[in-house]
């Protein structure tokens, strides 16, 4: 089912219990928590849910862009146990995601691109064991990523991640937590935070096992930025075919 450009998001959808796909092709559409709660309670067979700005999506992430007006995801989303694809891209006022999102054990793709007000990711992210594609472009309000990302061994695409580099933290994703993410492909942007590079964390990251990863773009934050790039690269010890780039910007 498609909700067309210019249409409001309905409080009730006829035949919702049979829905497998729902795409909202809208811009500036108000999507209320109550409407979503009603949808989630009825549509237990949903496999694809796209609430993003799908037409001209690249325009909605700048200061003047207008994404969908979605400020809350109700806890009932955890009941969509058949969901494979979820996009909330362009939801610029969304600040938090419910922990019940981590009950979507069959979820394979999660797109949060342009959720610029999103403050944190759910602590239980490690339960999304089938997640393969995770997009967090322009999620500029997130200051750390949860430890559970280290458990997502099926991940093939991870656009961005913030990694603590000075020690193995119990709650935050750290540099060494790349250890088991050996299916990553293409490139990933990494923001390293902390006081210095911990040699044990760099070794534990096991970059030499990332056979399909082509490039890592690294942004250095805080005191770690005082370290020379050569020192950091030597600590990471990447294989010769893995390109390490240092960049001064982050998004």
Tab-separated table of C-alpha atoms in Angstrom:
chain	number	residue	atom	x	y	z
A	1	UNK	CA	0.000	0.000	0.000
A	2	UNK	CA	1.159	3.553	-0.800
A	3	UNK	CA	0.144	6.777	0.940
A	4	UNK	CA	0.435	9.358	-1.830
A	5	UNK	CA	2.102	12.763	-1.858
A	6	UNK	CA	-0.112	15.372	-0.188
A	7	UNK	CA	-2.215	12.867	1.748
A	8	UNK	CA	-2.291	12.798	5.527
A	9	UNK	CA	-1.383	9.625	7.410
A	10	UNK	CA	-4.677	7.857	8.222
A	11	UNK	CA	-5.723	6.953	11.766
A	12	UNK	CA	-7.144	3.675	10.466
A	13	UNK	CA	-6.346	1.680	7.334
A	14	UNK	CA	-8.929	-0.642	5.839
A	15	UNK	CA	-7.560	-4.157	5.516
A	16	UNK	CA	-4.519	-3.317	7.653
A	17	UNK	CA	-4.417	-6.854	9.024
A	18	UNK	CA	-3.446	-8.126	5.555
A	19	UNK	CA	-0.778	-5.519	4.791
A	20	UNK	CA	2.692	-6.743	3.856
A	21	UNK	CA	4.092	-3.421	2.546
A	22	UNK	CA	3.392	0.198	3.486
A	23	UNK	CA	5.206	3.120	1.838
A	24	UNK	CA	4.394	6.746	2.687
A	25	UNK	CA	5.443	8.826	-0.340
A	26	UNK	CA	4.964	12.130	1.444
A	27	UNK	CA	6.658	15.384	2.392
A	28	UNK	CA	5.846	17.241	5.598
A	29	UNK	CA	3.180	14.687	6.522
A	30	UNK	CA	2.169	14.596	10.203
A	31	UNK	CA	2.419	10.989	11.355
A	32	UNK	CA	0.984	10.730	14.870
A	33	UNK	CA	2.017	8.188	17.464
A	34	UNK	CA	-1.628	7.134	17.858
A	35	UNK	CA	-1.988	6.447	14.132
A	36	UNK	CA	1.153	4.312	14.186
A	37	UNK	CA	0.026	2.514	17.331
A	38	UNK	CA	-3.247	1.589	15.619
A	39	UNK	CA	-1.354	0.424	12.537
A	40	UNK	CA	1.116	-1.709	14.488
A	41	UNK	CA	-1.619	-3.397	16.507
A	42	UNK	CA	-3.448	-4.437	13.331
A	43	UNK	CA	-0.681	-5.081	10.808
A	44	UNK	CA	1.185	-8.009	12.308
A	45	UNK	CA	2.219	-9.289	8.864
A	46	UNK	CA	4.079	-6.158	7.716
A	47	UNK	CA	7.412	-6.957	6.097
A	48	UNK	CA	8.298	-3.521	4.705
A	49	UNK	CA	7.506	-0.211	6.413
A	50	UNK	CA	8.810	2.967	4.783
A	51	UNK	CA	7.866	6.196	6.552
A	52	UNK	CA	10.650	8.210	4.935
A	53	UNK	CA	10.589	11.081	2.485
A	54	UNK	CA	11.050	8.901	-0.592
A	55	UNK	CA	10.701	11.574	-3.270
A	56	UNK	CA	13.772	13.786	-3.437
A	57	UNK	CA	14.996	12.345	-0.134
A	58	UNK	CA	18.400	14.006	-0.449
A	59	UNK	CA	16.795	17.441	-0.030
A	60	UNK	CA	15.274	16.726	3.360
A	61	UNK	CA	18.484	16.526	5.386
A	62	UNK	CA	19.735	20.084	5.025
A	63	UNK	CA	18.608	23.002	7.207
A	64	UNK	CA	15.794	23.992	4.852
A	65	UNK	CA	14.657	20.475	3.985
A	66	UNK	CA	11.344	19.119	5.188
A	67	UNK	CA	11.004	15.501	6.147
A	68	UNK	CA	7.977	13.768	7.555
A	69	UNK	CA	6.786	15.067	10.929
A	70	UNK	CA	7.260	11.992	13.059
A	71	UNK	CA	8.256	12.660	16.659
A	72	UNK	CA	7.534	9.336	18.348
A	73	UNK	CA	7.594	5.636	17.530
A	74	UNK	CA	5.149	3.756	19.797
A	75	UNK	CA	6.278	0.698	21.724
A	76	UNK	CA	3.843	-1.444	19.722
A	77	UNK	CA	6.399	-1.569	16.906
A	78	UNK	CA	7.945	-4.495	18.757
A	79	UNK	CA	4.977	-6.623	17.706
A	80	UNK	CA	5.870	-6.455	13.999
A	81	UNK	CA	7.853	-9.659	14.227
A	82	UNK	CA	7.784	-10.261	10.459
A	83	UNK	CA	9.290	-6.860	9.582
A	84	UNK	CA	12.355	-7.066	7.312
A	85	UNK	CA	12.768	-3.433	6.232
A	86	UNK	CA	12.193	-0.258	8.248
A	87	UNK	CA	12.954	3.268	7.057
A	88	UNK	CA	12.436	6.355	9.203
A	89	UNK	CA	14.732	8.463	7.021
A	90	UNK	CA	14.092	12.195	7.120
A	91	UNK	CA	12.317	12.121	10.504
A	92	UNK	CA	14.132	15.231	11.677
A	93	UNK	CA	12.246	15.746	14.963
A	94	UNK	CA	12.410	12.131	16.164
A	95	UNK	CA	14.487	12.110	19.374
A	96	UNK	CA	14.299	8.560	20.698
A	97	UNK	CA	13.502	5.027	19.587
A	98	UNK	CA	11.720	2.554	21.874
A	99	UNK	CA	13.643	-0.426	23.219
A	100	UNK	CA	10.908	-2.652	21.762
A	101	UNK	CA	12.343	-1.940	18.301
A	102	UNK	CA	15.021	-4.442	19.290
A	103	UNK	CA	12.373	-7.188	19.388
A	104	UNK	CA	12.290	-7.139	15.567
A	105	UNK	CA	14.508	-10.196	15.282
A	106	UNK	CA	13.848	-10.622	11.542
A	107	UNK	CA	14.780	-7.029	10.657
A	108	UNK	CA	17.400	-6.909	7.902
A	109	UNK	CA	17.533	-3.200	7.021
A	110	UNK	CA	17.193	-0.153	9.288
A	111	UNK	CA	17.462	3.308	7.722
A	112	UNK	CA	17.701	6.277	10.094
A	113	UNK	CA	19.303	8.632	7.574
A	114	UNK	CA	18.581	12.275	8.361
A	115	UNK	CA	17.152	11.666	11.853
A	116	UNK	CA	19.170	14.665	12.990
A	117	UNK	CA	17.474	15.057	16.399
A	118	UNK	CA	17.847	11.395	17.362
A	119	UNK	CA	19.822	11.420	20.626
A	120	UNK	CA	20.576	7.763	21.127
A	121	UNK	CA	20.076	4.290	19.759
A	122	UNK	CA	18.320	1.567	21.778
A	123	UNK	CA	20.568	-0.249	24.247
A	124	UNK	CA	19.289	-3.613	23.027
A	125	UNK	CA	20.566	-3.253	19.445
A	126	UNK	CA	22.531	-6.475	19.858
A	127	UNK	CA	19.275	-8.443	19.611
A	128	UNK	CA	18.861	-7.498	15.928
A	129	UNK	CA	20.963	-10.475	14.893
A	130	UNK	CA	19.685	-10.561	11.295
A	131	UNK	CA	20.401	-6.886	10.592
A	132	UNK	CA	22.467	-6.520	7.416
A	133	UNK	CA	22.087	-2.861	6.472
A	134	UNK	CA	22.243	-0.044	9.015
A	135	UNK	CA	22.207	3.567	7.830
A	136	UNK	CA	22.790	6.538	10.156
A	137	UNK	CA	23.893	9.315	7.796
A	138	UNK	CA	23.274	12.806	9.240
A	139	UNK	CA	22.291	11.522	12.700
A	140	UNK	CA	24.334	14.354	14.166
A	141	UNK	CA	22.845	14.314	17.695
A	142	UNK	CA	24.013	10.775	18.490
A	143	UNK	CA	27.123	10.936	20.699
A	144	UNK	CA	27.793	7.216	21.160
A	145	UNK	CA	26.707	3.874	19.715
A	146	UNK	CA	25.574	0.993	21.945
A	147	UNK	CA	27.824	-1.961	22.721
A	148	UNK	CA	25.312	-4.334	21.157
A	149	UNK	CA	26.353	-3.289	17.643
A	150	UNK	CA	29.367	-5.549	18.190
A	151	UNK	CA	26.991	-8.552	18.139
A	152	UNK	CA	25.531	-7.774	14.705
A	153	UNK	CA	27.707	-10.239	12.829
A	154	UNK	CA	25.404	-10.277	9.783
A	155	UNK	CA	26.058	-6.579	9.081
A	156	UNK	CA	27.203	-5.890	5.541
A	157	UNK	CA	26.675	-2.134	5.379
A	158	UNK	CA	27.338	0.188	8.302
A	159	UNK	CA	27.521	3.778	7.125
A	160	UNK	CA	28.683	5.482	10.307
A	161	UNK	CA	29.732	4.534	13.812
A	162	UNK	CA	31.233	6.311	16.816
A	163	UNK	CA	33.858	4.157	18.522
A	164	UNK	CA	35.633	4.781	21.808
A	165	UNK	CA	39.326	4.109	21.237
A	166	UNK	CA	40.962	4.551	24.652
A	167	UNK	CA	39.460	1.562	26.475
A	168	UNK	CA	36.963	-1.276	26.174
A	169	UNK	CA	33.804	0.324	27.522
A	170	UNK	CA	30.992	-1.825	28.954
A	171	UNK	CA	28.155	0.187	27.391
A	172	UNK	CA	29.577	2.020	24.369
A	173	UNK	CA	30.770	0.601	21.057
A	174	UNK	CA	34.577	0.652	21.025
A	175	UNK	CA	37.265	0.275	18.402
A	176	UNK	CA	37.863	-3.345	19.367
A	177	UNK	CA	34.191	-4.145	18.826
A	178	UNK	CA	34.839	-4.343	15.094
A	179	UNK	CA	36.357	-7.727	15.942
A	180	UNK	CA	33.421	-9.895	14.842
A	181	UNK	CA	31.989	-7.625	12.134
A	182	UNK	CA	33.772	-9.529	9.390
A	183	UNK	CA	30.983	-9.305	6.795
A	184	UNK	CA	31.230	-5.527	6.391
A	185	UNK	CA	31.518	-4.427	2.758
A	186	UNK	CA	32.439	-1.241	0.934
A	187	UNK	CA	33.329	1.583	3.268
A	188	UNK	CA	32.470	2.832	6.734
A	189	UNK	CA	32.951	6.167	8.469
A	190	UNK	CA	34.297	5.926	12.008
A	191	UNK	CA	34.522	8.691	14.590
A	192	UNK	CA	37.189	7.761	17.133
A	193	UNK	CA	36.688	9.362	20.550
A	194	UNK	CA	38.754	9.279	23.718
A	195	UNK	CA	42.145	10.327	25.018
A	196	UNK	CA	44.368	8.041	22.936
A	197	UNK	CA	44.457	4.840	20.918
A	198	UNK	CA	44.535	1.789	23.164
A	199	UNK	CA	46.860	-0.699	21.471
A	200	UNK	CA	44.869	-3.694	22.700
A	201	UNK	CA	41.659	-2.226	21.261
A	202	UNK	CA	43.338	-1.601	17.911
A	203	UNK	CA	44.578	-5.187	17.762
A	204	UNK	CA	41.205	-6.590	18.844
A	205	UNK	CA	39.522	-4.732	15.958
A	206	UNK	CA	41.103	-7.357	13.666
A	207	UNK	CA	41.006	-5.217	10.537
A	208	UNK	CA	42.968	-7.873	8.671
A	209	UNK	CA	39.858	-10.074	8.777
A	210	UNK	CA	37.673	-7.537	6.972
A	211	UNK	CA	38.141	-9.076	3.523
A	212	UNK	CA	35.309	-7.164	1.798
A	213	UNK	CA	35.909	-3.773	3.400
A	214	UNK	CA	37.534	-1.350	0.952
A	215	UNK	CA	37.858	1.885	2.897
A	216	UNK	CA	37.575	3.330	6.393
A	217	UNK	CA	37.225	7.086	6.769
A	218	UNK	CA	38.290	8.170	10.239
A	219	UNK	CA	37.359	11.353	12.061
A	220	UNK	CA	39.370	12.064	15.220
A	221	UNK	CA	37.589	13.695	18.155
A	222	UNK	CA	38.973	15.192	21.366
A	223	UNK	CA	42.484	14.463	22.634
A	224	UNK	CA	42.845	11.554	20.257
A	225	UNK	CA	43.146	14.134	17.494
A	226	UNK	CA	46.563	15.093	18.870
A	227	UNK	CA	47.985	11.723	17.883
A	228	UNK	CA	49.723	11.556	14.529
A	229	UNK	CA	47.874	9.794	11.757
A	230	UNK	CA	50.860	7.519	11.202
A	231	UNK	CA	50.760	6.363	14.830
A	232	UNK	CA	47.045	5.605	14.585
A	233	UNK	CA	47.384	3.797	11.276
A	234	UNK	CA	50.270	1.706	12.597
A	235	UNK	CA	48.210	0.729	15.642
A	236	UNK	CA	45.305	-0.361	13.435
A	237	UNK	CA	47.630	-2.390	11.189
A	238	UNK	CA	45.193	-2.602	8.239
A	239	UNK	CA	45.812	-4.986	5.323
A	240	UNK	CA	47.426	-3.418	2.264
A	241	UNK	CA	44.171	-3.380	0.276
A	242	UNK	CA	42.180	-1.568	2.999
A	243	UNK	CA	42.367	2.179	2.449
A	244	UNK	CA	42.469	4.291	5.630
A	245	UNK	CA	41.538	7.959	5.160
A	246	UNK	CA	41.541	10.672	7.815
A	247	UNK	CA	38.828	13.297	7.375
A	248	UNK	CA	38.045	16.469	9.271
A	249	UNK	CA	34.272	16.262	9.027
A	250	UNK	CA	31.619	14.015	10.502
A	251	UNK	CA	27.938	13.413	9.807
